[in-house]
CSV table of C-alpha atoms and ligand atoms in Angstrom, one decimal:
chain,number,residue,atom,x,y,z
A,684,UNK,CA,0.7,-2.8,43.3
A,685,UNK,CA,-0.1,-1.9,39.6
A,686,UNK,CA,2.4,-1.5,37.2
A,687,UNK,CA,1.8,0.3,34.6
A,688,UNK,CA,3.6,0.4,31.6
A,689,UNK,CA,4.0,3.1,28.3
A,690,UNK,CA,4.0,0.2,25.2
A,691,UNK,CA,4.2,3.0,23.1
A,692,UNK,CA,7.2,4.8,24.1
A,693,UNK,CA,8.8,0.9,25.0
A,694,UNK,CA,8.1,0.7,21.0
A,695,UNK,CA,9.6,3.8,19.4
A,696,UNK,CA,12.8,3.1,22.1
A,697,UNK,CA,12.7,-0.9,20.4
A,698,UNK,CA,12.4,0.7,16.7
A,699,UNK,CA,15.1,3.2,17.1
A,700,UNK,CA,17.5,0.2,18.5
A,701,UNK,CA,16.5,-2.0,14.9
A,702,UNK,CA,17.8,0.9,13.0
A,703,UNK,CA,21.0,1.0,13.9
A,704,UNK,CA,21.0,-2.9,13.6
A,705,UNK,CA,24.1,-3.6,10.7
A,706,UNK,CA,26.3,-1.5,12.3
A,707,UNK,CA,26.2,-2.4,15.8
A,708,UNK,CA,26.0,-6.2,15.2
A,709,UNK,CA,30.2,-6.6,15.4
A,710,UNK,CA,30.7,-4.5,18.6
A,711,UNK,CA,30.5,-6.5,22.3
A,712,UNK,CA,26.6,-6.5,23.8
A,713,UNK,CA,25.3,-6.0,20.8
A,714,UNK,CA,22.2,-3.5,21.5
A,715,UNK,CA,20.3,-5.4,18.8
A,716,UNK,CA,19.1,-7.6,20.9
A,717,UNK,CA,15.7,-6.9,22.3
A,718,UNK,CA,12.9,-8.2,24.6
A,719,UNK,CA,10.1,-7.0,22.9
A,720,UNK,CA,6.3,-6.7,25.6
A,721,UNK,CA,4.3,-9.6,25.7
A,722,UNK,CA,2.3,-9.9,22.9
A,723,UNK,CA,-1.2,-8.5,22.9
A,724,UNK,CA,-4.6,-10.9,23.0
A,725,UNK,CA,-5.7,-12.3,20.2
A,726,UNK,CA,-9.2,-11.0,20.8
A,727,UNK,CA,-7.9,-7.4,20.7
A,728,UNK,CA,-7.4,-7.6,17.1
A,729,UNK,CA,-9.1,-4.4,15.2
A,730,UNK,CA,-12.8,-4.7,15.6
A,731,UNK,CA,-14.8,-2.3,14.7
A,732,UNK,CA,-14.4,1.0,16.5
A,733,UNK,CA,-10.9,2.9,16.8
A,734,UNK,CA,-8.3,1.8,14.5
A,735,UNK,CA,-6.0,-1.2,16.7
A,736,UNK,CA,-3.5,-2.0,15.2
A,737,UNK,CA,-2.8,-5.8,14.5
A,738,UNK,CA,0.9,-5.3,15.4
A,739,UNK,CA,2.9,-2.0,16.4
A,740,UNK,CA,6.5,-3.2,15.4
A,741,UNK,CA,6.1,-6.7,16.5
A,742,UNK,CA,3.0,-8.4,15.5
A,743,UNK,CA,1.5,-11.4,17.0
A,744,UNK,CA,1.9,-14.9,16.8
A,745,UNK,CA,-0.7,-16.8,14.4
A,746,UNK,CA,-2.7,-19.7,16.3
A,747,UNK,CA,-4.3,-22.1,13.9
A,748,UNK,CA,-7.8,-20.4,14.2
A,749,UNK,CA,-6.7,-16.9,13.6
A,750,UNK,CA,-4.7,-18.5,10.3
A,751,UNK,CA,-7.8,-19.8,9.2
A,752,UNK,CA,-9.3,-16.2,9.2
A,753,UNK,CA,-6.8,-14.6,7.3
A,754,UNK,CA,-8.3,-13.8,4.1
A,755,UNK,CA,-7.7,-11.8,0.8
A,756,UNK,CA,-8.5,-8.2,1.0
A,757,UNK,CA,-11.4,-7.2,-1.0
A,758,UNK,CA,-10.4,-9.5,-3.6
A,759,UNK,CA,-7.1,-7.5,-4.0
A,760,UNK,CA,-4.9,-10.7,-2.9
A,761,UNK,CA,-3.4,-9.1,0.1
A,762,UNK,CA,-3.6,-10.8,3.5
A,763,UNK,CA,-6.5,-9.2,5.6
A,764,UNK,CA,-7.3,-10.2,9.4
A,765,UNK,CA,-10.3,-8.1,10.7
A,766,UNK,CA,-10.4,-6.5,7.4
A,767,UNK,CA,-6.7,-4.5,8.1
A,768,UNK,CA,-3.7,-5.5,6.2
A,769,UNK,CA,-1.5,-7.5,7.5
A,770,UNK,CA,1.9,-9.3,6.2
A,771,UNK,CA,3.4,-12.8,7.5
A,772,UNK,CA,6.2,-14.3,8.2
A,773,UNK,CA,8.3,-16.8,10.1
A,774,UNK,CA,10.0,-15.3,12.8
A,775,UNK,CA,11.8,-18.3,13.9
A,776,UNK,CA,15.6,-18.8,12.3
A,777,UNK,CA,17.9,-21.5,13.0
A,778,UNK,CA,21.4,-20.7,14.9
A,779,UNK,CA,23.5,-19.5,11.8
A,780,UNK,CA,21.0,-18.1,9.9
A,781,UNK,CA,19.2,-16.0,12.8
A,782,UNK,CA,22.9,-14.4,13.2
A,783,UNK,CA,22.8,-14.0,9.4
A,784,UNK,CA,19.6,-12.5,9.1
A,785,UNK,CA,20.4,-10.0,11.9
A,786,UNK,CA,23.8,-8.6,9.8
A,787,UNK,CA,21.4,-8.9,6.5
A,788,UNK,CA,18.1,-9.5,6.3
A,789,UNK,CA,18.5,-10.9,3.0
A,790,UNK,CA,19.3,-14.1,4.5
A,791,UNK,CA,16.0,-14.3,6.8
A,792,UNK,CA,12.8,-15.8,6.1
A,793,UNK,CA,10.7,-13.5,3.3
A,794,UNK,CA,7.7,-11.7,4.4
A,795,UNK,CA,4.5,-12.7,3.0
A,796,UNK,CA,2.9,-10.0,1.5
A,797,UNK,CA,0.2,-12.4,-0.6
A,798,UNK,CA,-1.5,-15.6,-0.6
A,799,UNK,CA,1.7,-16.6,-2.9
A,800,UNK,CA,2.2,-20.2,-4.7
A,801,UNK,CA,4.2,-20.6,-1.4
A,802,UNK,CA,1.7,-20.1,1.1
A,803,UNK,CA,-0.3,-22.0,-1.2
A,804,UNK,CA,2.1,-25.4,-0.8
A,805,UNK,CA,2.6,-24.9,2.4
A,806,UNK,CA,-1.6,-25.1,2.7
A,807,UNK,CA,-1.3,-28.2,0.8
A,808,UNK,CA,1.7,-30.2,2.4
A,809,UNK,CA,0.2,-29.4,5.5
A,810,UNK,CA,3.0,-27.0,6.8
A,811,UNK,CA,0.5,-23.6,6.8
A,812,UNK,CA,-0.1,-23.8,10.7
A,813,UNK,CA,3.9,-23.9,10.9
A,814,UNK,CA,4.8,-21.0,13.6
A,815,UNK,CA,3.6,-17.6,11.6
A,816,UNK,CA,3.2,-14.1,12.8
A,817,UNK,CA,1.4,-11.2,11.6
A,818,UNK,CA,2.6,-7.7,11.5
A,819,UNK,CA,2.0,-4.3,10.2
A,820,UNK,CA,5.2,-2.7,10.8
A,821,UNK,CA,5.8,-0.8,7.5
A,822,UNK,CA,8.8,0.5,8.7
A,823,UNK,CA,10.4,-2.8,7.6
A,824,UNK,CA,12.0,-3.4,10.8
A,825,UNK,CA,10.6,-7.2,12.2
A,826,UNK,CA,11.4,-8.9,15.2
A,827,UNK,CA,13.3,-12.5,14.6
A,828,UNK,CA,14.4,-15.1,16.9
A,829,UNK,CA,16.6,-18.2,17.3
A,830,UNK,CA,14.9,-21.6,17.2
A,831,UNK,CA,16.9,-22.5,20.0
A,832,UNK,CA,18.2,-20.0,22.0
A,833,UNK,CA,14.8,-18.0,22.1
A,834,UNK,CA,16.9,-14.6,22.1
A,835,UNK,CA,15.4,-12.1,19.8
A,836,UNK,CA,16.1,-9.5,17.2
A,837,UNK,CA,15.1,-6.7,14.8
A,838,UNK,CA,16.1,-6.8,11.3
A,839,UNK,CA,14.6,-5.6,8.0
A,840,UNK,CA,13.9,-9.0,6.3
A,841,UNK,CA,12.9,-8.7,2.3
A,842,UNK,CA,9.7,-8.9,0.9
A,843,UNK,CA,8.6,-12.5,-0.6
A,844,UNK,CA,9.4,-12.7,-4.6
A,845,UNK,CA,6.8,-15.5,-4.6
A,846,UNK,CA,4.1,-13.0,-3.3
A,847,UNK,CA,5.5,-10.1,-6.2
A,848,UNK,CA,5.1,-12.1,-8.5
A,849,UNK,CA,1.3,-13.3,-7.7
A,850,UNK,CA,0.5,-9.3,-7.3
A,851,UNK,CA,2.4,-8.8,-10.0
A,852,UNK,CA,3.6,-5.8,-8.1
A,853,UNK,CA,4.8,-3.0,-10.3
A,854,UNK,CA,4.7,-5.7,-13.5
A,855,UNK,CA,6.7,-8.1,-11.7
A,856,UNK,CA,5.7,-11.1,-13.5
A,857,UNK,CA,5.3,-9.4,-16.8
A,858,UNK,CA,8.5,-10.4,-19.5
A,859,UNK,CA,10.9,-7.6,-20.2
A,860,UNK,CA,10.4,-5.9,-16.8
A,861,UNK,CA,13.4,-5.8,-14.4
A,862,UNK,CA,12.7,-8.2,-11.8
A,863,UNK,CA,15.9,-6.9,-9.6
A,864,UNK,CA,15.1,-3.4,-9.4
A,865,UNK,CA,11.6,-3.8,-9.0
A,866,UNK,CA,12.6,-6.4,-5.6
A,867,UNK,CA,15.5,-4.2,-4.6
A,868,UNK,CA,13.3,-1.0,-4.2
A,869,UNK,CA,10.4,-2.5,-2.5
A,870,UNK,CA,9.7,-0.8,0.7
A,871,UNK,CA,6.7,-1.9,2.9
A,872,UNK,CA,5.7,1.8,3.5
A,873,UNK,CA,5.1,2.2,-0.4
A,874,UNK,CA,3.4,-1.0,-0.9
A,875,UNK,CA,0.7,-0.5,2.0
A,876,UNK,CA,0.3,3.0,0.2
A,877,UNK,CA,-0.5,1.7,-2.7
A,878,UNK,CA,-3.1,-0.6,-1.6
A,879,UNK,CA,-4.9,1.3,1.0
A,880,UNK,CA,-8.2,2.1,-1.1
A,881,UNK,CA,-8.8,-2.1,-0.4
A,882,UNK,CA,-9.2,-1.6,3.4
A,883,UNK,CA,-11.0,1.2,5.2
A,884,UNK,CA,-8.1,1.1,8.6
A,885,UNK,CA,-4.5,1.9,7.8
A,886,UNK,CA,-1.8,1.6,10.4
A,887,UNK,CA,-0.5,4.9,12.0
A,888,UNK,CA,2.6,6.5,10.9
A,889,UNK,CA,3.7,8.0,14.4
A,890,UNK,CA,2.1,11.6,15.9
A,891,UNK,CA,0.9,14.0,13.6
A,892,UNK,CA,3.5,17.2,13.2
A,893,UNK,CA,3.7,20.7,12.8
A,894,UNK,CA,3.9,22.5,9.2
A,895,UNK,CA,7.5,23.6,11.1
A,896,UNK,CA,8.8,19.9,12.2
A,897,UNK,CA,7.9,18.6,9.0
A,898,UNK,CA,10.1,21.1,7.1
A,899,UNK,CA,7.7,23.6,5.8
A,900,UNK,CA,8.4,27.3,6.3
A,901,UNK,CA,6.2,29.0,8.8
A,902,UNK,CA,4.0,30.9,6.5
A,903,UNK,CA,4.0,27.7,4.0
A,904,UNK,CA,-0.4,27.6,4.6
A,905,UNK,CA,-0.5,31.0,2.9
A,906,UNK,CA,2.0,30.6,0.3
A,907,UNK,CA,0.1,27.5,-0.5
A,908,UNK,CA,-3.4,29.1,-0.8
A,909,UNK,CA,-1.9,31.9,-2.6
A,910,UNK,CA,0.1,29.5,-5.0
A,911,UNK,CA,-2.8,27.6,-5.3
A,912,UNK,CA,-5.2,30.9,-6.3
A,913,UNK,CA,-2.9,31.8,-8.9
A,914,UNK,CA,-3.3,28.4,-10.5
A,915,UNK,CA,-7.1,29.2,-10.0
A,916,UNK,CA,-7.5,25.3,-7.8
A,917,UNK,CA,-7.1,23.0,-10.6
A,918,UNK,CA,-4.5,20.6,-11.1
A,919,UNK,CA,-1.4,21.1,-12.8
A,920,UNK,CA,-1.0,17.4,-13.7
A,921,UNK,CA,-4.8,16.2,-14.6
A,922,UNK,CA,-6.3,19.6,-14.5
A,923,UNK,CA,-9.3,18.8,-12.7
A,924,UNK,CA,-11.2,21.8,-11.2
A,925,UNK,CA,-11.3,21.9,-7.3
A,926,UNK,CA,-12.8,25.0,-6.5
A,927,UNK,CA,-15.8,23.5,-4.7
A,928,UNK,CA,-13.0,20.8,-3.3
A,929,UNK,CA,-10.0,23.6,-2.1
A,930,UNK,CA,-8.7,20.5,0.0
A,931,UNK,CA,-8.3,18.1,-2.3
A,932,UNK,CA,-5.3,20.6,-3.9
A,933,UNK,CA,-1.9,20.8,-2.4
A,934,UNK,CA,1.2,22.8,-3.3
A,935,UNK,CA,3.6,20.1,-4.2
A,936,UNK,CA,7.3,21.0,-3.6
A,937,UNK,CA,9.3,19.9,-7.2
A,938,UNK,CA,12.6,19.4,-5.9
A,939,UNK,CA,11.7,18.3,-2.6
A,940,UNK,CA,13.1,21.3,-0.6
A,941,UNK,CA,9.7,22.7,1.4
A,942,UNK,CA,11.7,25.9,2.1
A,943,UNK,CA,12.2,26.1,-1.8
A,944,UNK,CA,8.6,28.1,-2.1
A,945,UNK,CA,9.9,29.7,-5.2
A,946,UNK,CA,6.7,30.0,-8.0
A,947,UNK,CA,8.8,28.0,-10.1
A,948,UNK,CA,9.1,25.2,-7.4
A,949,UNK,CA,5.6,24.9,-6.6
A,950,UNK,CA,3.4,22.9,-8.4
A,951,UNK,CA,-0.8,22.6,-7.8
A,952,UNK,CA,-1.4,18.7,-7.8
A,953,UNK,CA,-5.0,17.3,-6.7
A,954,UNK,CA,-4.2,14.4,-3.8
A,955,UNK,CA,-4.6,11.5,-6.2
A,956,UNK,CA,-1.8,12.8,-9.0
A,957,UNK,CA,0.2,13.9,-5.8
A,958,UNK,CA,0.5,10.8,-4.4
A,959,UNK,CA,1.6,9.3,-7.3
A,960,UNK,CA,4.9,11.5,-7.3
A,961,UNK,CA,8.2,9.9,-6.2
A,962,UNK,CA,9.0,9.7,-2.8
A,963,UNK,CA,5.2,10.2,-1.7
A,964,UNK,CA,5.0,7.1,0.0
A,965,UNK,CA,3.7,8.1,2.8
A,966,UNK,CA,0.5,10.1,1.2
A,967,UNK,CA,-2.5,7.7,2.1
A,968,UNK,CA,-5.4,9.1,-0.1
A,969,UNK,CA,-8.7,7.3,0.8
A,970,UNK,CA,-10.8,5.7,-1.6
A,971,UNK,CA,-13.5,7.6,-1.3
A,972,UNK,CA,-11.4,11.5,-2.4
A,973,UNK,CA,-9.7,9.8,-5.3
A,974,UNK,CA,-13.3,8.3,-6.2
A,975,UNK,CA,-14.7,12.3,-5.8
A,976,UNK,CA,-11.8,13.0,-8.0
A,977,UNK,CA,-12.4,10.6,-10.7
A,978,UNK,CA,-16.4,11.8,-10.6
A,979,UNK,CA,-15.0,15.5,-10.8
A,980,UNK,CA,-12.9,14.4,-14.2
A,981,UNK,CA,-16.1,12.8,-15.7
A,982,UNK,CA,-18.0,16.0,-14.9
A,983,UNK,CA,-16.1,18.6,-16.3
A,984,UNK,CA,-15.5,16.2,-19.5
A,985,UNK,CA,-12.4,15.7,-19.3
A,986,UNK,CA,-10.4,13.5,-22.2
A,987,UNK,CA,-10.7,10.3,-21.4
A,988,UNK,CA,-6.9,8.6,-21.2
A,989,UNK,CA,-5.8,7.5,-24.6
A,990,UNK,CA,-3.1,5.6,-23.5
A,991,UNK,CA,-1.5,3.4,-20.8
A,992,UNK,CA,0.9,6.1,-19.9
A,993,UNK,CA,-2.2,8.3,-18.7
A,994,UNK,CA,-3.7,5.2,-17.0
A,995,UNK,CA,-1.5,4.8,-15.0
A,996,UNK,CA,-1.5,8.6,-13.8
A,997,UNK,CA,-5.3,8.3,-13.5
A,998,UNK,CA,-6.3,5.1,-11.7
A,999,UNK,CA,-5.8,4.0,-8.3
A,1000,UNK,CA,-2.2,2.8,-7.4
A,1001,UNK,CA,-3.5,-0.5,-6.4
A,1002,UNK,CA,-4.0,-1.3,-10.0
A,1003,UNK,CA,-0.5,-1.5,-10.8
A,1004,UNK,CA,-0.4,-4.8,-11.3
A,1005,UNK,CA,-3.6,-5.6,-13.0
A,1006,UNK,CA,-2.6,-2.2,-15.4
A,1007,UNK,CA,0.9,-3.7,-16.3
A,1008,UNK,CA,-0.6,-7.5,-17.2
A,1009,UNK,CA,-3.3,-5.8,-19.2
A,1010,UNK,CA,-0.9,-3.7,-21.1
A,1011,UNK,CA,1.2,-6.2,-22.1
A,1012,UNK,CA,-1.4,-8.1,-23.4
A,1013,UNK,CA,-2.4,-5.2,-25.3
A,1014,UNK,CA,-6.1,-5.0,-24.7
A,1015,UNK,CA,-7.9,-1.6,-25.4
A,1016,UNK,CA,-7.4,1.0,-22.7
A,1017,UNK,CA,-10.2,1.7,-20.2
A,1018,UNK,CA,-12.2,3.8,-18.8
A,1019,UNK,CA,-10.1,5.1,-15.5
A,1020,UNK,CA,-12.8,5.9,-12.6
A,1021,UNK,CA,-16.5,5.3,-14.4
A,1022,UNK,CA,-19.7,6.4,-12.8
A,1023,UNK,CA,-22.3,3.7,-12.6
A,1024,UNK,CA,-25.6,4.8,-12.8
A,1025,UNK,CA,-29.3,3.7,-11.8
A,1026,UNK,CA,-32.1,4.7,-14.2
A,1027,UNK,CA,-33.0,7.8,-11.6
A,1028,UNK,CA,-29.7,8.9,-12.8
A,1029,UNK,CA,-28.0,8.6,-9.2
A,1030,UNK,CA,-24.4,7.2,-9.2
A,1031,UNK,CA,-24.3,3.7,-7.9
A,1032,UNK,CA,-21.1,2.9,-8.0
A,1033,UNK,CA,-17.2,4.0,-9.1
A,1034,UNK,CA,-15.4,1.1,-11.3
A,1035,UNK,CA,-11.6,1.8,-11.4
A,1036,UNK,CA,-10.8,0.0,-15.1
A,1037,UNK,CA,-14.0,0.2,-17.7
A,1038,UNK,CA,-14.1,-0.9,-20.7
A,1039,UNK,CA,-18.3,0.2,-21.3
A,1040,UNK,CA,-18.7,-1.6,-25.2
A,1041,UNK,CA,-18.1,-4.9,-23.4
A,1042,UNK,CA,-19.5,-4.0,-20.1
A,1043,UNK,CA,-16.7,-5.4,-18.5
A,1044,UNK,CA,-14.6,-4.0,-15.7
A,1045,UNK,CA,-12.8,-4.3,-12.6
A,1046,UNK,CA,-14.0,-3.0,-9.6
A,1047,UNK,CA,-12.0,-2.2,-5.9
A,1048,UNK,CA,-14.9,-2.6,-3.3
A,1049,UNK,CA,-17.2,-4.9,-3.2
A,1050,UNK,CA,-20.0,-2.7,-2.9
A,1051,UNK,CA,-19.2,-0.8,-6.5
A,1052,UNK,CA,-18.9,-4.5,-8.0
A,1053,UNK,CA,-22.5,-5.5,-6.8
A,1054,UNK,CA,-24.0,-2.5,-7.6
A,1055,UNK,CA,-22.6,-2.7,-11.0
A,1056,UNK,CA,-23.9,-6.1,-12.0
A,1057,UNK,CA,-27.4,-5.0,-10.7
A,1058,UNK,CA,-26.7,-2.1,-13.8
A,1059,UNK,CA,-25.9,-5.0,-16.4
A,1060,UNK,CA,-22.2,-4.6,-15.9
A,1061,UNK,CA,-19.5,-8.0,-15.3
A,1062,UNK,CA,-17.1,-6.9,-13.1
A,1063,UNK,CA,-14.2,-8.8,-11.5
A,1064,UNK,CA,-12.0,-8.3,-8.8
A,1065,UNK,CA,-8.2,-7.6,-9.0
A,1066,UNK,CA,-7.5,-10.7,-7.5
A,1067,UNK,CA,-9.7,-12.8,-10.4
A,1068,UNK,CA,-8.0,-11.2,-13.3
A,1069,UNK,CA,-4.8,-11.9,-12.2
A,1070,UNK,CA,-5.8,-15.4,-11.8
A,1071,UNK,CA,-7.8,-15.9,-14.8
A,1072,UNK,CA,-5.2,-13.7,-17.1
A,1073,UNK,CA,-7.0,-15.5,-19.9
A,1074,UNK,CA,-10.3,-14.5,-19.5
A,1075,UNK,CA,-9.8,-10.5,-19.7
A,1076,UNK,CA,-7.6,-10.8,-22.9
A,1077,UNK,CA,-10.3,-13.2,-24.3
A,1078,UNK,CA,-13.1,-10.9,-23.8
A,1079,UNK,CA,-11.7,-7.9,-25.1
A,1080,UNK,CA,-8.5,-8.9,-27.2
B,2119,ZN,ZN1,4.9,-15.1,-0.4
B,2120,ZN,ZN1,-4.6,15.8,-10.7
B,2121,ZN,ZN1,4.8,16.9,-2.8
């Protein structure tokens, strides 16, 4: 007999038990307490072909080999398996704090978003092949278990400060910024948002909905077009001009109500300045429309940014923390998005941050940064500057 089993469905059932974690911890039976399926192979991890994820909601358990093949992403500083994203952690707790990580997962083990200073030691005192596990869940919601008990549970353990501070995620290690806030509103769905242009698979954010589950009103496509007519399809933020790109516009909802389609609530916002509004974490632009964008801005001579403020609204989010160590330092503000061209003229390659006197710039994949320096250019990655903070402030200080 064959049984067969819906993963999936056993999934959504296990992710819907996690959420309700806090609150049910103090009644009897706790319902937090799940068997999650076996793991998958090893082997299965993400080849090429569809997207597989590394890890649904649970993830799978590191053996030394597959440790060794995590990796930084594009030079970005992110863990990468199979060139996805992945996070790690320790899902193993002792007694007490396993039942404290389950009421808060504050007191679990952090999640590795990073090759920290931590990861780092533990490489070096030989502790790195200690029991890790990858995951992807972005929901935030990890399995955890006793050392010695085995039983196992969900909880939403907190993101590594180690790891924030080595991203310098939103400025993190930067004096002056607020630390606190910056760790208190971390959410996993943001972060792998922000960083998506660094891998070319994301990991699925459930079935796609209708205009009507999502919250829109039913005529929403038309009062967008028409909306978007009136504002003759260029942005309302950046300005660019989308006519010969009507997709890359959306009808962006101010106050967050979608049945709000007053003219007055609507605002036209290409993809890349929409996804940089708050509460848009779950907007995954690819690399290659906010590249198109960026071309589109150069083209129709648009002002280039003259400050930091407007850097930040132009470049790719995954700068963030490259943009806030490079303000600080107060070097001249870049070129956000440059075309790299051959001597036929034909654009060779995209670099985010430009700065074209020096010929110096940093650069997301690693086909632009090769390409570059074939044109003359130095280009590092994200990952370089923020090791070698010296060497950018040097060069154009
Ligand atoms: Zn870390
Ligand atoms: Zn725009
Ligand atoms: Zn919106």
């Amino acid at each position: 007999m064959k049984l067969e089993i819906d993963l999936g469905q056993l999934w959504s059932n296990v992710n819907k038990m996690g959420q309700n974690r806090a609150k049910v911890i103090l009644e009897p039976a706790p319902p937090h307490i799940v068997d999650p399926p076996p793991d998958p192979p090893i082997g299965d991890l993400g080849e090429s072909g569809p997207y597989v994820p590394v890890a649904g909601a649970g993830g799978i358990d590191l053996d030394p080999e597959t440790l060794k093949r995590i990796i930084t992403g594009s030079g970005s500083g992110l863990l990468s398996l199979n060139g996805q994203q992945i996070m790690m952690y320790m899902p193993g707790h002792y007694s007490e704090r396993f039942e404290k990580a389950l009421l808060d997962g504050n007191d679990g083990n952090r999640m590795h978003i990073a090759f920290c200073t931590h990861l780092e030691k533990m490489k070096q005192t030989g502790k790195y092949d200690a029991k890790y596990r990858a995951t992807q869940a972005i929901d935030g919601n990890f399995t955890i278990h006793d050392n010695k008990s085995g039983t196992k549970g969900v909880t939403d353990l907190k993101v590594c400060k180690y790891c924030l501070n080595t991203l310098n995620y939103d400025g993190y290690a930067v004096p002056g910024r607020r630390k606190g806030t910056i760790f208190k509103d971390f959410s996993f769905e943001a972060f792998f948002e922000r960083y998506a242009s660094f891998f070319s698979a994301h990991p699925q954010r459930g079935a796609t909905r209708t205009l009507q589950e999502k919250g829109y009103t039913e005529d929403w496509a038309e009062v967008s077009r028409q909306y978007r007519t009136s504002r003759k399809y260029c942005c309302e933020e950046c300005t660019v001009d989308l006519n010969d790109y009507p997709y890359l516009l959306h009808s962006h909802h101010v106050n967050a109500n979608k049945q709000d389609n007053r003219d007055e609530n609507l605002r036209a916002l290409c993809i890349d300045c929409h996804s940089k509004q708050p509460y848009h974490d779950h907007m995954v632009v690819s690399i290659e429309d906010r590249h198109l964008i960026a071309q589109l801005r150069q083209r129709q001579d648009m002002p280039a940014p003259a400050d930091w403020r407007h850097v930040f609204d132009l470049a790719d989010p995954g700068m963030n923390g490259v943009m806030h160590f490079l303000q600080h330092n107060q070097v001249p503000i870049p070129a956000v998005g440059l075309d790299i061209q051959d001597d036929n003229e034909a654009v060779v390659a995209t670099l985010e941050l430009a700065w074209p006197v020096a010929k110096l710039a940093i650069a997301i994949t690693d086909e632009d940064a090769v390409a570059a320096r074939q044109q003359g250019w130095n280009t590092l990655s994200v990952e370089q500057v923020l090791a070698h903070p010296d060497y950018f402030v040097k060069n154009l200080g």
